[in-house]
PDB file of C-alpha atoms and ligand atoms in Angstrom:
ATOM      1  CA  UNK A   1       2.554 -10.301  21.321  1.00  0.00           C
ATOM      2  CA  UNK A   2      -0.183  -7.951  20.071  1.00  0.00           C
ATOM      3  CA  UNK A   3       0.596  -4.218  19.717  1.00  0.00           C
ATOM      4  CA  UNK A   4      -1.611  -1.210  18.498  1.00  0.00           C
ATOM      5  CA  UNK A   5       0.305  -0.517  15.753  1.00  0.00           C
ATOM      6  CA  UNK A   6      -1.044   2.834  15.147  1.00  0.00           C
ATOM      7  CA  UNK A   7       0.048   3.824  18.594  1.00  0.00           C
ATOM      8  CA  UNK A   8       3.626   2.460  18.341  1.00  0.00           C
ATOM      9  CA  UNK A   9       4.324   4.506  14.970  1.00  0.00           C
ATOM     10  CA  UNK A  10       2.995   7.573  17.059  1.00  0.00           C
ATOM     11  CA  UNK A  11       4.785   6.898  20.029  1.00  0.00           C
ATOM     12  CA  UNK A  12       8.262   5.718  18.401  1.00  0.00           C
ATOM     13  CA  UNK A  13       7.736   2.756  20.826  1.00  0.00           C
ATOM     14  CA  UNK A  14      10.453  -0.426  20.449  1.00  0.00           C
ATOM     15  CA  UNK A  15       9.883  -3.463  21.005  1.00  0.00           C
ATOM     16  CA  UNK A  16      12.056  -7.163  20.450  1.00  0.00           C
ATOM     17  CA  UNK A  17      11.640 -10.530  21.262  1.00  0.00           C
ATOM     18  CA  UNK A  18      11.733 -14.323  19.958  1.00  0.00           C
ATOM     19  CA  UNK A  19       9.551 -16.754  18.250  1.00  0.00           C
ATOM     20  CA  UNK A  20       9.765 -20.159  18.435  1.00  0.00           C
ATOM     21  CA  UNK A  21       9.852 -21.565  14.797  1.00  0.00           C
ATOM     22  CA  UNK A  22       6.935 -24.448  16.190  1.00  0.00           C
ATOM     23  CA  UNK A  23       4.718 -21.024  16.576  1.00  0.00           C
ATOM     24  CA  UNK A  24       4.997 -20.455  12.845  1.00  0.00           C
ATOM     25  CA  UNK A  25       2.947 -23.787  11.107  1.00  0.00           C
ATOM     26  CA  UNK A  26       2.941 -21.811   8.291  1.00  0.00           C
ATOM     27  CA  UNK A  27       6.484 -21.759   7.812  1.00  0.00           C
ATOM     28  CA  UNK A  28       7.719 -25.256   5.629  1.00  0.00           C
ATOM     29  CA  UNK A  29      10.618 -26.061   7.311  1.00  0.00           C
ATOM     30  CA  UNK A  30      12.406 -29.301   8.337  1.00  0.00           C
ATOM     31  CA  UNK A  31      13.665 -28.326  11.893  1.00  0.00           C
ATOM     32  CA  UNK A  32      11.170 -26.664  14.286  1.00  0.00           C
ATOM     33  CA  UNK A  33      13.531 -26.533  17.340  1.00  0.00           C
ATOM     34  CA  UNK A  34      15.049 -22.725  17.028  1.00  0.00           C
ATOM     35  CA  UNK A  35      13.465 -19.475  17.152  1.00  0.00           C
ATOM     36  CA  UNK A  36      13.371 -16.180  15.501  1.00  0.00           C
ATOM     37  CA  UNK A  37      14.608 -12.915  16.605  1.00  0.00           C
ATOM     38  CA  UNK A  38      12.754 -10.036  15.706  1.00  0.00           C
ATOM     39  CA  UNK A  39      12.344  -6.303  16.460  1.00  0.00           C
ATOM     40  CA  UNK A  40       9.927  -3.727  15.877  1.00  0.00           C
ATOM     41  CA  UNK A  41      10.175   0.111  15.426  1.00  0.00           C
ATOM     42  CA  UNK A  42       7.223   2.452  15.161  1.00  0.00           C
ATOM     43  CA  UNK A  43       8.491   5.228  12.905  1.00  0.00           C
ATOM     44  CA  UNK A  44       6.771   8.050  10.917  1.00  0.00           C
ATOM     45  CA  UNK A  45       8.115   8.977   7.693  1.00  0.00           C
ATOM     46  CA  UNK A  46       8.496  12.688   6.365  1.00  0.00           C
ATOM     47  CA  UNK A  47       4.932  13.596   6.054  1.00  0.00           C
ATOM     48  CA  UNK A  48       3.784  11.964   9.371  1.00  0.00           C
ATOM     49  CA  UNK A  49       2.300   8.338   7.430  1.00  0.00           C
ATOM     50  CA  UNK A  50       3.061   5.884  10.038  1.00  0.00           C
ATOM     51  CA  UNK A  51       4.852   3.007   9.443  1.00  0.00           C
ATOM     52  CA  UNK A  52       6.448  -0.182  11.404  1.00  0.00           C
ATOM     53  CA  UNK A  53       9.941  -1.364  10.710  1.00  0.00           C
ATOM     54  CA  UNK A  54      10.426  -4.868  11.001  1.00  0.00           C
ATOM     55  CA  UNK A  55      13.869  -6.979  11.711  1.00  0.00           C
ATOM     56  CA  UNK A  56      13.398 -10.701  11.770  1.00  0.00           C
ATOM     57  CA  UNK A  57      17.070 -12.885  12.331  1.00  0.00           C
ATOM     58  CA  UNK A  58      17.566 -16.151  12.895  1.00  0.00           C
ATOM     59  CA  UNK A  59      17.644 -19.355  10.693  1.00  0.00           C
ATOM     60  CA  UNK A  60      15.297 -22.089   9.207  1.00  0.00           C
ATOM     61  CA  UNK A  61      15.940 -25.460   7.544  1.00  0.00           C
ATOM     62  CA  UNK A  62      14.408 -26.373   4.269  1.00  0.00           C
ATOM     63  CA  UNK A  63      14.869 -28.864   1.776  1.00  0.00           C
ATOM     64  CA  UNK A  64      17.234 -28.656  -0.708  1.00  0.00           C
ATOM     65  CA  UNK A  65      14.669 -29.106  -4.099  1.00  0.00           C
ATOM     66  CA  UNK A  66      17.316 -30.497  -5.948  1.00  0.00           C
ATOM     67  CA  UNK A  67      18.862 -33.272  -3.541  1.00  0.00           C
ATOM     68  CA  UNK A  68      16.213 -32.920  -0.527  1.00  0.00           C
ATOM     69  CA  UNK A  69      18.931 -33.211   2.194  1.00  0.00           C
ATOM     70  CA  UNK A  70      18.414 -30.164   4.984  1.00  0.00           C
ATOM     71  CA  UNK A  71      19.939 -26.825   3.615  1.00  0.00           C
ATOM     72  CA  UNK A  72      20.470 -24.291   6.269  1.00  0.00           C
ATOM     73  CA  UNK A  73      18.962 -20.755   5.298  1.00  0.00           C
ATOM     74  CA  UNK A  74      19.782 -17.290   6.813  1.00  0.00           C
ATOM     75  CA  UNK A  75      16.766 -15.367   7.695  1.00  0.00           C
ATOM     76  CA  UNK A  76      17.593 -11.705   7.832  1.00  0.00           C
ATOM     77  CA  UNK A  77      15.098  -9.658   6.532  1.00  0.00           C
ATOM     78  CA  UNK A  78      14.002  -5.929   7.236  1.00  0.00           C
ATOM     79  CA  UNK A  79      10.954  -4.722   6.269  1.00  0.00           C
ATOM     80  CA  UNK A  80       8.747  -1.343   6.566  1.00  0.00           C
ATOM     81  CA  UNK A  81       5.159  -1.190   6.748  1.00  0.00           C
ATOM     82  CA  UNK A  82       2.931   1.458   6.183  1.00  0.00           C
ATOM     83  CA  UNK A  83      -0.258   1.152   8.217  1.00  0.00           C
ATOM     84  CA  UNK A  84      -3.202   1.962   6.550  1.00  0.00           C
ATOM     85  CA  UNK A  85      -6.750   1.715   8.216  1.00  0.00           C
ATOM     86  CA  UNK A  86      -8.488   0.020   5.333  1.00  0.00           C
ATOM     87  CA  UNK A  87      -7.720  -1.585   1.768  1.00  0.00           C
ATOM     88  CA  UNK A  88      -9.265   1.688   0.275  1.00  0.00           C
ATOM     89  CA  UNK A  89      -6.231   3.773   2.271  1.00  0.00           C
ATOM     90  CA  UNK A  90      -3.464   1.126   1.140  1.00  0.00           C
ATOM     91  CA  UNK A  91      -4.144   2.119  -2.553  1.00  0.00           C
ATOM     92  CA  UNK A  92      -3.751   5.503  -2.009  1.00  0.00           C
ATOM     93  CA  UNK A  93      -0.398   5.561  -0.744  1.00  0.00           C
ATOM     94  CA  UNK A  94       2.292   6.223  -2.611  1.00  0.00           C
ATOM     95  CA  UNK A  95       3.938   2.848  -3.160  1.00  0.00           C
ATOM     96  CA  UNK A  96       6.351   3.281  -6.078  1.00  0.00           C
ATOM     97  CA  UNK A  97       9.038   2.162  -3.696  1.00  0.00           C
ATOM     98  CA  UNK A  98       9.579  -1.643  -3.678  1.00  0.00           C
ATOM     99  CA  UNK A  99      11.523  -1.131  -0.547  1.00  0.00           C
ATOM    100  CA  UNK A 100       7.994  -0.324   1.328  1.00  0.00           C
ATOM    101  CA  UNK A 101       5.368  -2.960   1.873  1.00  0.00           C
ATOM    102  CA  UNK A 102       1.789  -1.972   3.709  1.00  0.00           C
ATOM    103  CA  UNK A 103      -0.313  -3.281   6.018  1.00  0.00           C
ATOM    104  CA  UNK A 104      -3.618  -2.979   6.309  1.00  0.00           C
ATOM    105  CA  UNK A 105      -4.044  -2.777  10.580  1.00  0.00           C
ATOM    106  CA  UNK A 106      -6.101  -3.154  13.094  1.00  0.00           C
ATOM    107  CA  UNK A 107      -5.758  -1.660  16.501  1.00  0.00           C
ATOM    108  CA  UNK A 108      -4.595  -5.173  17.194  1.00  0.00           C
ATOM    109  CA  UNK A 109      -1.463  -6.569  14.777  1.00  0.00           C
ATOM    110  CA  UNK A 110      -0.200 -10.000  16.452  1.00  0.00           C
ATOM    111  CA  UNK A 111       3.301  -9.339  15.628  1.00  0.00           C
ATOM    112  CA  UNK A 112       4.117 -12.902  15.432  1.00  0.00           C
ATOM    113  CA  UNK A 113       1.899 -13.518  12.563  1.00  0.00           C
ATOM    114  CA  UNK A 114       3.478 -10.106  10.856  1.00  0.00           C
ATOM    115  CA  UNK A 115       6.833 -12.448  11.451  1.00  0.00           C
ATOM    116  CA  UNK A 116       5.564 -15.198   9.834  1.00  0.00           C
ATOM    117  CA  UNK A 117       4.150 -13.447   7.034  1.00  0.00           C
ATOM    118  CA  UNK A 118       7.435 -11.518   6.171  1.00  0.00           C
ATOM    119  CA  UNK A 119       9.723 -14.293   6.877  1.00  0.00           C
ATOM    120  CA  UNK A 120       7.451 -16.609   4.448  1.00  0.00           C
ATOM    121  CA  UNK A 121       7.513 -13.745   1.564  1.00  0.00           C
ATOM    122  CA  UNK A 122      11.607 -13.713   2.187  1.00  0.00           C
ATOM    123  CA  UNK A 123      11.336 -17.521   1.708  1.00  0.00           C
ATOM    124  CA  UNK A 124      13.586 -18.596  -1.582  1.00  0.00           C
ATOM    125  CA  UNK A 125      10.614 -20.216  -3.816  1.00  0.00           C
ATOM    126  CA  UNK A 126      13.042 -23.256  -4.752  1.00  0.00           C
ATOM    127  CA  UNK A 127      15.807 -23.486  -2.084  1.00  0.00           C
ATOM    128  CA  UNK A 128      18.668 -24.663  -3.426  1.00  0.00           C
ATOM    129  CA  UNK A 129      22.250 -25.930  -2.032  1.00  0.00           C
ATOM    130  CA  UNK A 130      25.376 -23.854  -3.716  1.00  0.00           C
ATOM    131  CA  UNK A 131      26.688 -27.089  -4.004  1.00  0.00           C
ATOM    132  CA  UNK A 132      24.689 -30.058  -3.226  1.00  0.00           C
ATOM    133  CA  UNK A 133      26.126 -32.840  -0.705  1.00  0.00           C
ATOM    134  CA  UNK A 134      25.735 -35.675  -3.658  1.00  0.00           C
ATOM    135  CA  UNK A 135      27.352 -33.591  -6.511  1.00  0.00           C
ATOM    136  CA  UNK A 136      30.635 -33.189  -3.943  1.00  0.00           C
ATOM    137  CA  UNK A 137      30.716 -36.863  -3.075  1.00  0.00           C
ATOM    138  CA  UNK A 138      29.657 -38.198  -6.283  1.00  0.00           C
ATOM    139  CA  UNK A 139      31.175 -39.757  -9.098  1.00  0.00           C
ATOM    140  CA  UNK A 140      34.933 -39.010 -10.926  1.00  0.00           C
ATOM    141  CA  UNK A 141      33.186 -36.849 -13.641  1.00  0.00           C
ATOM    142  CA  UNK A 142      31.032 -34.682 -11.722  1.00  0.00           C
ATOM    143  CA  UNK A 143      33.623 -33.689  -9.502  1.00  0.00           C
ATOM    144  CA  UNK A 144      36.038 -32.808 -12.215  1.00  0.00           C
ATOM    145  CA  UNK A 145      33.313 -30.683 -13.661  1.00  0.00           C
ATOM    146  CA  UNK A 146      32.949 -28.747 -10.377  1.00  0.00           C
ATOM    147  CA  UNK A 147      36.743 -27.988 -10.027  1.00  0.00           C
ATOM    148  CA  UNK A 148      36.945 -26.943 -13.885  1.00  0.00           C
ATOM    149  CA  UNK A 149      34.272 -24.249 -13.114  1.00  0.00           C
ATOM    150  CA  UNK A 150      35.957 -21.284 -12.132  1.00  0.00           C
ATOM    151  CA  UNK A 151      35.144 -19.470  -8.738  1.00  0.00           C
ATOM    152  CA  UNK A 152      33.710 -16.005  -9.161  1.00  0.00           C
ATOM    153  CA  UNK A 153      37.019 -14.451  -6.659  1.00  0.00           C
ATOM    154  CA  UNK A 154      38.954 -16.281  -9.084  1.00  0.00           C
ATOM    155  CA  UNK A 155      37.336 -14.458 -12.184  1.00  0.00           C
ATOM    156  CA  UNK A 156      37.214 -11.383  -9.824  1.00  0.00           C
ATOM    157  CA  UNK A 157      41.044 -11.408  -9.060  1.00  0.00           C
ATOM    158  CA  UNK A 158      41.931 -11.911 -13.050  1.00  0.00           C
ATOM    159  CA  UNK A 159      39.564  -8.899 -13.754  1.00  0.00           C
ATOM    160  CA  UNK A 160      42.020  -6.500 -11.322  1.00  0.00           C
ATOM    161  CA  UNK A 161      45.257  -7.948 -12.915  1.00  0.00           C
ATOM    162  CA  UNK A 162      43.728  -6.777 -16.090  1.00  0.00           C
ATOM    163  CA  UNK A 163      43.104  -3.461 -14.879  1.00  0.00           C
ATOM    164  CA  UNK A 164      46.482  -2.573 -13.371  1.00  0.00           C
ATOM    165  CA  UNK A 165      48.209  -3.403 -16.445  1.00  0.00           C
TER     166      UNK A 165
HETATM  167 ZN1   ZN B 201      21.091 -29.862  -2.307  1.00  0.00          ZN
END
């Protein structure tokens, strides 16, 4: 889908839709049978700079990097995007919030490749399993190790004992 993205900040236009994860070759992921959901909002902030707020949902498979099985990763990512018109513009926007991204658009953004582009930044650099599938069926000793380690709710529930007393 291609949108004028200066026009949908103006307009406070909407718009939602699905991508299918074998439209995003960029994307390194194991399974390219699902899709994306993602929405778009044009919005203007308090002095009028437009910007496009992006929701992307869904999920990916990567490999795990330490045991390489599939590892099943929530994508749910929102992002805002000033529009500038040129590289020059993007610098001069105030930008000290990490919680704002720009882009640099066209009258033509293909909001698909916005997806992928977002979705890839959200990407964990080294995906990882909590608890990898070889570590839970492996040997005596590694599995003792894992139950000695104590859960964080466990650590968490001692903590509020401590403070009532
Ligand atoms: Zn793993």
């Amino acid at each position: 889908m291609i949108i004028d993205a200066f026009e949908f900040a103006r307009k406070g236009l909407v718009a939602s839709g699905s991508v299918a994860l074998q439209d995003l070759p960029r994307l390194d992921v194991l399974e390219r049978s699902g899709s994306l959901h993602w929405q778009i909002d044009g919005c203007r902030d308090a002095d009028g700079k437009p910007f496009l707020r992006l929701a992307v949902r869904g999920q990916v498979v990567l490999a795990c990097q330490r045991c390489l099985e599939p590892l099943v990763h929530d994508v749910a990512l929102g992002a805002q995007l000033f529009l500038a018109r040129s590289e020059q513009e993007a610098n001069e926007l105030p930008l000290d919030d990490d919680e704002f991204d720009f882009i640099v658009a066209t009258p033509e953004v293909d909001v698909e490749a916005l997806v992928e582009e977002e979705v890839l930044l959200g990407l964990p650099l080294v995906p990882k399993h909590a608890r990898c599938v070889d570590e839970a069926a492996g040997d005596g000793q590694a599995e003792i190790a894992l139950r000695r380690r104590a859960s964080p709710f466990a650590v968490l529930a001692g903590m509020k004992k401590g403070g009532t007393r």
